[in-house]
Coordinates of C-alpha atoms and ligand atoms in Angstrom, one line a residue:
X266 CA 18.8 -89.9 206.0
X267 CA 20.6 -90.8 209.2
X268 CA 19.1 -92.4 212.2
X269 CA 19.0 -90.6 215.5
X270 CA 18.5 -92.7 218.6
X271 CA 17.4 -92.3 222.2
X272 CA 19.7 -93.1 225.2
X273 CA 17.7 -96.2 225.8
X274 CA 18.2 -97.4 222.2
X275 CA 21.9 -96.7 222.5
X276 CA 22.1 -98.8 225.7
X277 CA 20.2 -101.6 223.8
X278 CA 22.8 -101.5 221.0
X279 CA 25.6 -101.6 223.6
X280 CA 24.0 -104.6 225.2
X281 CA 23.5 -106.6 222.0
X282 CA 27.1 -105.8 220.9
X283 CA 28.5 -106.9 224.2
X284 CA 26.2 -109.8 225.3
X285 CA 25.0 -111.3 222.0
X286 CA 28.0 -110.7 219.7
X287 CA 30.6 -110.9 222.5
X288 CA 32.7 -107.8 221.9
X289 CA 33.9 -107.0 225.4
X290 CA 32.7 -103.7 226.9
X291 CA 36.3 -102.7 227.6
X292 CA 37.2 -103.0 223.9
X293 CA 34.4 -100.6 223.0
X294 CA 35.5 -98.3 225.7
X295 CA 39.1 -98.4 224.6
X296 CA 38.0 -97.3 221.1
X297 CA 35.7 -94.6 222.5
X298 CA 38.6 -93.2 224.6
X299 CA 40.9 -93.4 221.6
X300 CA 38.5 -91.4 219.4
X301 CA 38.5 -88.6 222.0
X302 CA 42.2 -88.9 222.5
X303 CA 42.8 -88.4 218.7
X304 CA 40.7 -85.2 218.8
X305 CA 42.7 -83.8 221.8
X306 CA 46.3 -85.0 221.6
X307 CA 48.9 -82.3 221.4
X308 CA 46.3 -79.5 221.3
X309 CA 46.4 -78.2 224.8
X310 CA 48.9 -77.5 227.6
X311 CA 46.9 -79.0 230.6
X312 CA 44.0 -81.4 230.6
X313 CA 41.5 -81.9 233.5
X314 CA 39.3 -84.9 233.1
X315 CA 36.2 -84.6 235.4
X316 CA 34.7 -88.0 236.0
X317 CA 31.5 -89.5 237.4
X318 CA 31.7 -93.2 238.3
X319 CA 29.6 -94.7 235.5
X320 CA 31.0 -95.9 232.2
X321 CA 31.1 -92.3 230.9
X322 CA 33.5 -91.6 233.8
X323 CA 35.4 -94.8 232.8
X324 CA 35.8 -93.5 229.3
X325 CA 37.3 -90.4 230.9
X326 CA 39.8 -92.3 233.0
X327 CA 40.9 -94.3 230.0
X328 CA 41.4 -91.1 228.0
X329 CA 43.5 -89.7 230.9
X330 CA 45.7 -92.8 230.7
X331 CA 46.2 -92.3 226.9
X332 CA 47.0 -88.6 227.3
X333 CA 49.5 -89.4 230.1
X334 CA 51.2 -92.0 228.1
X335 CA 51.5 -89.5 225.3
X336 CA 53.5 -87.3 227.7
X337 CA 50.8 -84.7 228.3
X338 CA 49.9 -82.9 231.5
X339 CA 46.7 -84.5 232.7
X340 CA 44.8 -84.7 235.9
X341 CA 41.7 -86.7 236.7
X342 CA 39.1 -85.2 239.1
X343 CA 36.7 -87.8 240.6
X344 CA 33.5 -86.3 241.9
X345 CA 31.3 -89.3 242.6
X346 CA 30.6 -90.7 246.0
X347 CA 29.8 -94.2 244.7
X348 CA 32.2 -97.0 244.0
X349 CA 31.3 -97.1 240.3
X350 CA 30.8 -99.7 237.6
X351 CA 33.1 -102.6 237.1
X352 CA 34.7 -100.9 234.1
X353 CA 35.2 -97.7 236.1
X354 CA 37.0 -99.4 238.9
X355 CA 39.2 -101.3 236.5
X356 CA 40.1 -98.2 234.5
X357 CA 40.9 -96.3 237.8
X358 CA 43.1 -99.1 239.0
X359 CA 45.1 -99.1 235.7
X360 CA 45.4 -95.3 235.7
X361 CA 46.6 -95.3 239.3
X362 CA 49.2 -98.0 238.6
X363 CA 50.5 -96.2 235.5
X364 CA 50.9 -93.0 237.5
X365 CA 48.1 -90.7 236.3
X366 CA 47.5 -87.9 238.8
X367 CA 44.1 -88.4 240.4
X368 CA 42.2 -86.1 242.7
X369 CA 39.4 -87.7 244.7
X370 CA 37.4 -84.6 245.5
X371 CA 34.6 -86.3 247.5
X372 CA 37.0 -88.1 249.8
X373 CA 39.5 -85.3 250.4
X374 CA 38.3 -82.9 253.1
X375 CA 40.7 -80.1 252.4
X376 CA 39.4 -79.3 248.8
X377 CA 37.1 -76.3 248.7
X378 CA 35.3 -74.3 246.1
X379 CA 38.1 -71.9 245.7
X380 CA 40.5 -74.7 245.1
X381 CA 38.2 -76.1 242.4
X382 CA 37.9 -72.8 240.6
X383 CA 41.7 -72.5 240.5
X384 CA 41.9 -76.0 239.2
X385 CA 39.4 -75.4 236.4
X386 CA 41.1 -72.2 235.2
X387 CA 44.6 -73.7 235.4
X388 CA 43.6 -76.3 232.7
X389 CA 43.0 -75.0 229.2
X390 CA 41.1 -78.1 228.3
X391 CA 38.4 -79.7 230.6
X392 CA 36.9 -83.0 229.6
X393 CA 33.4 -83.7 230.8
X394 CA 33.1 -87.4 231.6
X395 CA 30.6 -86.9 234.4
X396 CA 27.4 -88.3 233.0
X397 CA 26.6 -89.9 229.6
X398 CA 23.6 -91.7 228.3
X399 CA 23.0 -93.2 231.8
X400 CA 21.7 -89.9 233.2
X401 CA 18.4 -90.8 234.7
X402 CA 17.3 -88.0 237.1
X403 CA 17.7 -84.3 237.8
X404 CA 21.2 -83.1 238.4
X405 CA 21.6 -81.7 241.9
X406 CA 24.1 -81.1 244.8
X407 CA 27.8 -81.4 244.1
X408 CA 27.3 -82.4 240.4
X409 CA 25.1 -79.3 239.9
X410 CA 27.7 -77.0 241.5
X411 CA 30.6 -78.5 239.6
X412 CA 28.9 -78.2 236.2
X413 CA 28.2 -74.6 237.0
X414 CA 31.8 -73.9 237.8
X415 CA 33.0 -75.6 234.6
X416 CA 30.6 -73.5 232.6
X417 CA 32.0 -70.3 234.3
X418 CA 35.6 -70.9 233.4
X419 CA 37.2 -69.9 230.0
X420 CA 38.7 -73.3 229.2
X421 CA 37.6 -75.3 226.2
X422 CA 35.2 -78.1 227.2
X423 CA 35.1 -81.5 225.5
X424 CA 32.1 -83.6 226.4
X425 CA 32.4 -87.4 226.1
X426 CA 29.3 -88.8 224.3
X427 CA 26.9 -86.0 225.5
X428 CA 27.2 -82.9 227.7
X429 CA 26.4 -84.0 231.2
X430 CA 22.8 -83.0 232.2
X431 CA 21.2 -83.3 228.8
X432 CA 18.7 -86.1 228.5
X433 CA 19.8 -88.2 225.5
X434 CA 16.2 -89.3 224.8
X435 CA 14.7 -85.8 224.0
X436 CA 17.1 -82.9 224.6
X437 CA 15.6 -81.9 227.9
X438 CA 18.1 -80.2 230.4
X439 CA 17.7 -82.1 233.7
X440 CA 18.5 -79.2 236.1
X441 CA 21.7 -78.0 234.5
X442 CA 24.1 -79.1 231.8
X443 CA 27.7 -78.7 230.6
X444 CA 28.0 -76.1 227.9
X445 CA 30.5 -77.9 225.6
X446 CA 32.9 -76.6 223.0
X447 CA 33.0 -80.0 221.3
X448 CA 31.1 -83.2 221.9
X449 CA 32.4 -86.5 220.7
X450 CA 29.7 -89.2 220.4
X451 CA 29.8 -92.9 219.6
X452 CA 27.8 -95.0 217.2
X453 CA 24.7 -92.9 216.2
X454 CA 23.6 -89.4 217.0
X455 CA 21.3 -89.1 220.0
X456 CA 18.1 -87.1 219.9
X457 CA 19.4 -85.0 222.9
X458 CA 22.2 -83.7 220.8
X459 CA 20.0 -82.7 217.8
X460 CA 16.8 -81.4 219.5
X461 CA 16.5 -78.2 221.4
X462 CA 17.2 -77.2 224.2
X463 CA 20.0 -79.8 224.4
X464 CA 21.4 -78.9 220.9
X465 CA 22.3 -75.4 222.2
X466 CA 25.0 -76.9 224.5
X467 CA 26.6 -79.5 222.3
X468 CA 29.0 -77.3 220.5
X469 CA 30.7 -78.9 217.5
X470 CA 29.3 -82.5 217.3
X471 CA 31.7 -85.3 216.1
X472 CA 30.3 -88.8 215.6
X473 CA 32.7 -91.8 215.7
X474 CA 32.3 -95.4 214.9
X475 CA 33.6 -97.6 217.7
X476 CA 32.5 -101.0 216.5
X477 CA 28.9 -101.3 217.7
X478 CA 26.8 -103.8 215.8
X479 CA 24.9 -102.1 212.9
X480 CA 21.9 -100.3 214.3
X481 CA 19.4 -101.6 211.6
X482 CA 20.6 -105.1 212.2
X483 CA 20.1 -104.8 216.0
X484 CA 16.6 -103.3 215.6
X485 CA 15.6 -105.9 213.0
X486 CA 16.9 -109.0 214.7
X487 CA 16.9 -108.4 218.5
X488 CA 14.0 -107.8 220.7
X489 CA 14.0 -105.9 224.0
X490 CA 11.0 -106.4 226.3
X491 CA 10.9 -103.0 227.8
X492 CA 12.0 -100.8 224.8
X493 CA 9.8 -99.5 222.1
X494 CA 12.1 -98.8 219.1
X495 CA 11.1 -95.5 217.3
X496 CA 12.2 -94.7 213.8
X497 CA 13.8 -91.3 214.2
X498 CA 16.0 -89.7 211.5
X499 CA 17.6 -86.5 210.3
X500 CA 17.6 -85.5 206.6
X501 CA 21.1 -84.8 205.3
X502 CA 22.4 -83.3 202.0
X503 CA 22.7 -86.7 200.5
X504 CA 18.9 -87.0 200.6
X505 CA 18.5 -84.2 198.1
X506 CA 18.9 -87.1 195.6
X507 CA 15.3 -88.0 196.5
X508 CA 14.0 -84.9 194.6
X509 CA 12.8 -86.3 191.3
X510 CA 15.1 -85.5 188.3
X511 CA 13.9 -83.4 185.3
X512 CA 13.3 -85.6 182.3
X513 CA 14.8 -84.5 179.0
X514 CA 11.7 -85.1 176.9
X515 CA 8.9 -83.7 179.0
X516 CA 6.2 -81.1 179.2
X517 CA 4.5 -79.2 182.0
X518 CA 2.1 -82.1 182.6
X519 CA 5.1 -84.3 183.5
X520 CA 5.6 -82.2 186.7
X521 CA 2.1 -82.1 188.1
X522 CA -0.6 -79.7 188.8
X523 CA -0.9 -78.0 192.2
X524 CA -3.9 -76.1 193.5
X525 CA -2.9 -73.4 196.0
X526 CA -5.8 -72.2 198.0
X527 CA -4.4 -69.0 199.6
X528 CA -4.8 -65.3 200.2
X529 CA -7.8 -63.3 201.2
X530 CA -8.7 -59.6 201.2
X531 CA -5.4 -57.6 202.0
X532 CA -3.4 -60.9 202.0
X533 CA -2.3 -61.5 198.5
X534 CA 1.4 -61.9 199.5
X535 CA 0.8 -65.3 201.1
X536 CA -0.6 -66.7 197.8
X537 CA 2.4 -65.3 195.9
X538 CA 5.0 -66.9 198.2
X539 CA 3.3 -70.3 198.2
X540 CA 2.7 -70.4 194.5
X541 CA 6.1 -69.1 193.6
X542 CA 7.8 -71.6 195.9
X543 CA 6.0 -74.4 194.3
X544 CA 7.1 -73.2 190.8
X545 CA 10.7 -72.8 192.1
X546 CA 10.6 -76.4 193.2
X547 CA 9.7 -77.4 189.7
X548 CA 5.9 -77.7 189.7
X549 CA 4.4 -78.0 186.2
X550 CA 1.3 -75.8 186.8
X551 CA 0.0 -73.9 189.8
X552 CA -3.6 -72.7 190.0
X553 CA -4.1 -70.1 192.8
X554 CA -7.6 -70.2 194.3
X555 CA -8.1 -66.8 196.0
X556 CA -10.7 -64.1 196.6
X557 CA -11.4 -62.0 193.4
X558 CA -9.8 -58.8 194.6
X559 CA -6.3 -60.4 194.8
X560 CA -6.2 -61.7 191.2
X561 CA -5.1 -58.5 189.4
X562 CA -2.1 -58.0 191.7
X563 CA -1.1 -61.6 191.7
X564 CA -1.3 -61.8 187.9
X565 CA 1.2 -59.0 187.8
X566 CA 3.5 -60.7 190.3
X567 CA 3.2 -64.3 189.2
X568 CA 2.0 -64.4 185.5
X569 CA 3.1 -68.1 185.3
X570 CA 0.1 -69.1 187.5
X571 CA -3.6 -69.6 186.5
X572 CA -6.2 -68.2 188.9
X573 CA -9.6 -69.2 190.2
X574 CA -11.5 -66.4 192.0
X575 CA -14.3 -66.6 194.5
X576 CA -16.5 -64.2 196.5
X577 CA -19.1 -66.2 198.3
X578 CA -19.0 -70.0 198.3
X579 CA -22.6 -70.3 199.4
X580 CA -23.3 -69.4 195.8
X581 CA -23.7 -72.7 193.9
X582 CA -22.0 -71.6 190.8
X583 CA -18.9 -70.5 192.6
X584 CA -18.9 -73.7 194.8
X585 CA -19.0 -75.9 191.7
X586 CA -16.1 -74.0 190.1
X587 CA -13.9 -74.8 193.1
X588 CA -15.1 -78.4 193.2
X589 CA -14.2 -78.8 189.6
X590 CA -10.7 -77.4 190.2
X591 CA -10.2 -79.7 193.2
X592 CA -11.1 -82.6 191.0
X593 CA -8.7 -81.7 188.2
X594 CA -5.6 -81.0 190.3
X595 CA -3.1 -83.6 191.6
X596 CA -2.5 -82.1 195.0
X597 CA -3.4 -79.1 197.2
X598 CA -1.9 -76.5 199.5
X599 CA -4.5 -74.8 201.6
X600 CA -4.3 -72.1 204.2
X601 CA -1.7 -69.3 203.7
X602 CA -3.6 -66.1 204.4
X603 CA -7.1 -67.4 203.8
X604 CA -8.5 -66.0 207.0
X605 CA -11.0 -68.0 209.2
X606 CA -14.3 -66.8 207.7
X607 CA -17.2 -69.0 206.3
X608 CA -15.6 -69.3 202.9
X609 CA -12.4 -70.7 204.5
X610 CA -14.4 -73.3 206.4
X611 CA -16.1 -74.4 203.2
X612 CA -12.8 -74.6 201.4
X613 CA -11.2 -76.7 204.2
X614 CA -14.0 -79.1 204.2
X615 CA -14.0 -79.5 200.4
X616 CA -10.2 -80.0 200.4
X617 CA -10.3 -82.6 203.2
X618 CA -13.1 -84.5 201.5
X619 CA -11.2 -84.7 198.2
X620 CA -8.9 -87.3 199.8
X621 CA -6.0 -85.9 197.8
X622 CA -2.4 -85.2 199.0
X623 CA -2.9 -81.9 200.8
X624 CA -0.7 -79.5 202.8
X625 CA -2.7 -77.7 205.5
X626 CA -1.1 -74.5 206.7
X627 CA -1.9 -71.4 208.7
X628 CA -5.6 -70.3 208.8
X629 CA -6.7 -73.7 207.5
X630 CA -5.2 -75.1 210.7
X631 CA -7.1 -72.5 212.7
X632 CA -10.3 -73.5 210.9
X633 CA -9.7 -77.2 211.8
X634 CA -8.9 -76.2 215.4
X635 CA -12.2 -74.4 215.7
X636 CA -14.4 -77.3 215.2
X637 CA -14.1 -81.0 216.1
X638 CA -15.9 -82.0 212.9
X639 CA -12.9 -81.0 210.7
X640 CA -10.2 -82.7 212.8
X641 CA -12.0 -86.0 212.5
X642 CA -11.7 -85.7 208.7
X643 CA -7.8 -85.6 208.7
X644 CA -6.3 -88.6 206.9
X645 CA -3.0 -90.1 206.0
X646 CA -2.4 -88.0 202.9
X647 CA -2.7 -84.7 204.9
X648 CA 0.4 -82.8 206.0
X649 CA -0.3 -80.2 208.7
X650 CA 2.3 -77.5 209.2
X651 CA 1.5 -75.7 212.5
X652 CA 3.8 -73.3 214.4
X653 CA 3.6 -73.5 218.2
X654 CA 0.6 -71.1 218.4
X655 CA -1.4 -73.1 215.9
X656 CA -0.4 -76.4 217.5
X657 CA -1.6 -75.0 220.8
X658 CA -5.0 -74.2 219.4
X659 CA -5.1 -77.5 217.6
X660 CA -4.5 -79.7 220.7
X661 CA -5.7 -77.3 223.3
X662 CA -2.5 -77.2 225.3
X663 CA -0.3 -74.3 226.4
X664 CA 2.5 -73.2 224.1
X665 CA 5.0 -73.7 227.0
X666 CA 3.9 -77.3 227.4
X667 CA 4.4 -77.9 223.6
X668 CA 7.8 -76.2 223.4
X669 CA 9.0 -78.2 226.4
X670 CA 8.3 -81.5 224.7
X671 CA 7.7 -80.9 221.0
X672 CA 8.7 -84.4 220.1
X673 CA 6.1 -86.0 222.3
X674 CA 3.4 -83.5 221.1
X675 CA 4.0 -84.1 217.4
X676 CA 4.1 -87.9 217.7
X677 CA 1.0 -87.8 219.9
X678 CA -0.9 -85.9 217.2
X679 CA 0.3 -88.2 214.4
X680 CA -0.6 -91.3 216.5
X681 CA -4.1 -89.9 217.3
X682 CA -5.1 -88.7 213.8
X683 CA -3.0 -90.9 211.5
X684 CA -1.8 -87.8 209.6
X685 CA 1.6 -86.2 209.0
X686 CA 2.5 -83.2 211.2
X687 CA 5.3 -80.7 210.8
X688 CA 5.7 -78.9 214.1
X689 CA 7.6 -75.7 213.2
X690 CA 10.2 -74.5 215.6
X691 CA 13.9 -73.7 215.7
X692 CA 14.3 -77.4 215.0
X693 CA 11.1 -78.5 213.4
X694 CA 9.8 -82.0 214.3
X695 CA 8.1 -84.0 211.6
X696 CA 6.0 -87.1 212.5
X697 CA 4.9 -88.8 209.3
X698 CA 1.7 -90.9 208.9
X699 CA 4.0 -93.8 208.0
X700 CA 5.3 -93.7 211.6
X701 CA 8.8 -92.2 211.0
X702 CA 9.9 -89.1 212.9
X703 CA 12.4 -86.5 211.7
X704 CA 14.2 -83.7 213.5
X705 CA 15.2 -81.0 211.0
X706 CA 18.8 -79.7 211.2
X707 CA 18.9 -77.0 208.5
X708 CA 17.8 -73.4 208.8
X709 CA 18.6 -70.4 211.0
X710 CA 17.2 -67.6 213.2
X711 CA 16.8 -65.2 210.2
X712 CA 13.9 -67.4 208.9
X713 CA 11.6 -66.3 211.7
X714 CA 10.0 -63.7 209.4
X715 CA 6.7 -63.1 207.7
X716 CA 6.0 -65.3 204.7
X717 CA 8.6 -67.9 205.6
X718 CA 5.8 -70.5 206.5
X719 CA 4.0 -69.7 203.1
X720 CA 7.3 -70.6 201.3
X721 CA 7.5 -73.8 203.2
X722 CA 4.0 -74.9 202.3
X723 CA 4.8 -74.1 198.7
X724 CA 8.0 -76.1 198.8
X725 CA 6.2 -79.2 200.2
X726 CA 3.4 -78.8 197.7
X727 CA 5.9 -78.4 194.9
X728 CA 7.7 -81.6 195.9
X729 CA 4.4 -83.5 196.0
X730 CA 3.5 -82.1 192.6
X731 CA 6.7 -83.2 190.9
X732 CA 6.2 -86.7 192.2
X733 CA 8.5 -87.1 195.2
X734 CA 7.8 -90.1 197.4
X735 CA 4.8 -89.3 199.6
X736 CA 6.6 -90.5 202.8
X737 CA 9.5 -88.1 202.4
X738 CA 8.0 -84.9 201.1
X739 CA 7.4 -83.3 204.5
X740 CA 10.8 -83.8 206.0
X741 CA 12.6 -83.2 202.7
X742 CA 10.6 -80.0 202.1
X743 CA 11.4 -78.7 205.6
X744 CA 15.1 -79.5 205.0
X745 CA 15.2 -77.8 201.6
X746 CA 13.4 -74.7 203.1
X747 CA 16.0 -74.5 205.9
X748 CA 18.9 -75.0 203.4
X749 CA 17.5 -72.2 201.1
X750 CA 17.4 -70.0 204.3
X751 CA 21.0 -70.9 205.1
X752 CA 22.1 -69.9 201.6
X753 CA 20.2 -66.6 202.0
X754 CA 21.8 -66.0 205.4
X755 CA 25.3 -66.5 203.9
X756 CA 24.6 -63.7 201.4
X757 CA 22.6 -61.3 203.6
X758 CA 23.1 -62.1 207.3
X759 CA 20.2 -63.2 209.4
X760 CA 18.6 -59.9 210.4
X761 CA 17.8 -58.7 206.8
X762 CA 16.7 -62.1 205.6
X763 CA 13.1 -62.0 204.2
X764 CA 10.8 -64.6 202.8
X765 CA 11.6 -63.6 199.2
X766 CA 15.3 -64.4 199.9
X767 CA 14.3 -68.0 200.9
X768 CA 12.4 -68.2 197.6
X769 CA 15.3 -66.9 195.6
X770 CA 17.7 -69.5 197.1
X771 CA 15.6 -72.6 196.4
X772 CA 17.4 -72.8 193.1
X773 CA 20.7 -72.9 195.0
X774 CA 19.5 -76.0 196.8
X775 CA 18.4 -77.7 193.6
X776 CA 21.7 -76.9 191.9
X777 CA 23.4 -78.4 195.0
X778 CA 21.4 -81.6 194.3
X779 CA 22.5 -81.6 190.7
X780 CA 26.2 -81.4 191.8
X781 CA 25.9 -84.3 194.3
Ligands
NPW266 N1 30.3 -100.7 227.0 C1 29.6 -99.7 227.2 O1 28.5 -99.7 227.8 C2 30.1 -98.4 226.7 C3 29.7 -97.2 227.3 N2 30.3 -96.1 226.9 C4 30.1 -94.9 227.7 O2 29.4 -95.2 228.8 C5 28.3 -94.2 229.0 C6 27.1 -94.8 229.6 O3 27.6 -95.4 230.8 P1 26.6 -95.8 232.0 O4 25.5 -96.5 231.4 O5 27.4 -96.4 233.0 O6 26.0 -94.4 232.4 P2 26.7 -93.0 232.8 O7 26.3 -92.1 231.7 O8 28.1 -93.1 233.1 O9 25.9 -92.5 234.1 C7 25.6 -93.5 235.0 C8 26.1 -93.0 236.4 O10 25.6 -91.7 236.6 C9 24.9 -91.7 237.8 N3 23.8 -90.8 237.6 C10 22.8 -90.8 236.7 N4 22.0 -89.7 236.8 C11 22.6 -88.9 237.7 C12 22.4 -87.6 238.2 N5 21.4 -86.8 237.8 N6 23.2 -87.1 239.2 C13 24.2 -87.8 239.7 N7 24.5 -89.1 239.2 C14 23.7 -89.6 238.3 C15 24.5 -93.1 238.1 O11 24.5 -93.2 239.5 P3 23.6 -94.2 240.3 O12 22.2 -94.2 239.6 O13 24.3 -95.5 240.2 O14 23.6 -93.6 241.6 C16 25.7 -93.9 237.5 O15 26.7 -93.9 238.4 C17 28.1 -93.7 227.6 O16 27.5 -92.4 227.6 C18 29.5 -93.7 227.0 O17 30.2 -92.6 227.4 C19 31.3 -96.1 225.9 O18 32.5 -96.3 226.5 C20 31.1 -97.2 224.9 C21 31.0 -98.5 225.5
K267 K1 29.5 -86.4 229.4

């Protein structure tokens, strides 16, 4: 896994590197500018570097100097009214002395909108050095207009560190933002580059090491009074190694027993997808608990499973049959297609009281949302997997409020109920009961299709079942699900992609792990 940091955490790492270790700010800046220069040199005819007057702008001016000294056509456009940081003033002074062409838009009265539009389209590469991680308020006025004009022209746009206007802390767009072709960032990825809506505007994201002190060392050894460090990560393909290996001399008992409580009248598909996904992940034995009428059809589709049927759980004999199964099995998935009737409420209560590792999905979430009694029973071994609608019912907030700040909502829920939550969205946020947060980076738009969520709950259940580390099963499962969807998209395109295709490509992901 790789760390993803907020803008404030990035600033803290800057400060420790500069003030505690003694690496001068200008040395870091020179390296930052050099990294962008190496991406750009000899690739375009004319470069326009649009600069604010913070250190992001200073990076831009340093880059202009490097391009100029490499014999390229480069112009700097200054758009800030303020004098700027010490580094900015110094970079500007050097650039002027060396002979870089500099247009000071704010202080020249004869430059108008038409002039600017011509200037933007005359340059085939525009570099956005307006605002970086120091953005701290809504973008308005001249900055707003200029960002709009840059987005209108056809030139390639390279953003230094982060496209101007995106909040590095959470991906929010503060009024407007640059729509970048490429973003070159320094040190660690920032949340704003990975999380929607910011992610949409980052283009190709390139991360460069410019010599900051190691992040883990900074967070472990230095304290900041006004900064609460959060453990935010992304899962990458290297983490597939965390899927437990098959053992040569083993039997089905080695790979665990999973109870899948899924499906109700007319909803047998959900039980199939969840059970099959768990088997594809390598689960040893899956027992599907479902209403009696589903069993014949499921036996036909998934003969590898065993089945426990029920009709009415107020019947003592049926109740104790489920209680016995709950007792015998290692972990549980509950919810896909179970409906929200009285039987489901009884099943949810029994599952929660078992204290086992449990994935809670779909209608089981709706049952929990319907009565305070259940939400209080959540515990650290639960993984809830709501989509936006289910989350809205769960925490009684509007969907729009949740989708504007999914990160805050997921972490709030985890902090309140000490449970793991997987908030499903274009980039799913996972807040684990251990206190780590993950932003998922795999998957695609084709996966918004019926049954996709059932497959996810089966993958996470399967991972639990084969003994993957409890703290990692949720983010790793979400990543595997997305990757299986990406394999499916490669073969079928996104419009035709169905839940069964995600299922069929789980094995591609596991083979990828074997080839690491
Ligand atoms: N040694 C280092 O530190 C290194 C730093 N590096 C680079 O520095 C960047 C961070 O630099 P930074 O901290 O100076 O902030 P930055 O992003 O330039 O913005 C601050 C300026 O923007 C202004 N401003 C803010 N919001 C605004 C708005 N909505 N609309 C208009 N103006 C707004 C704010 O104005 P003020 O509040 O002063 O009026 C201030 O002038 C980082 O992303 C990386 O590129 C690298 O070189 C590596 C070494
Ligand atoms: K920028």
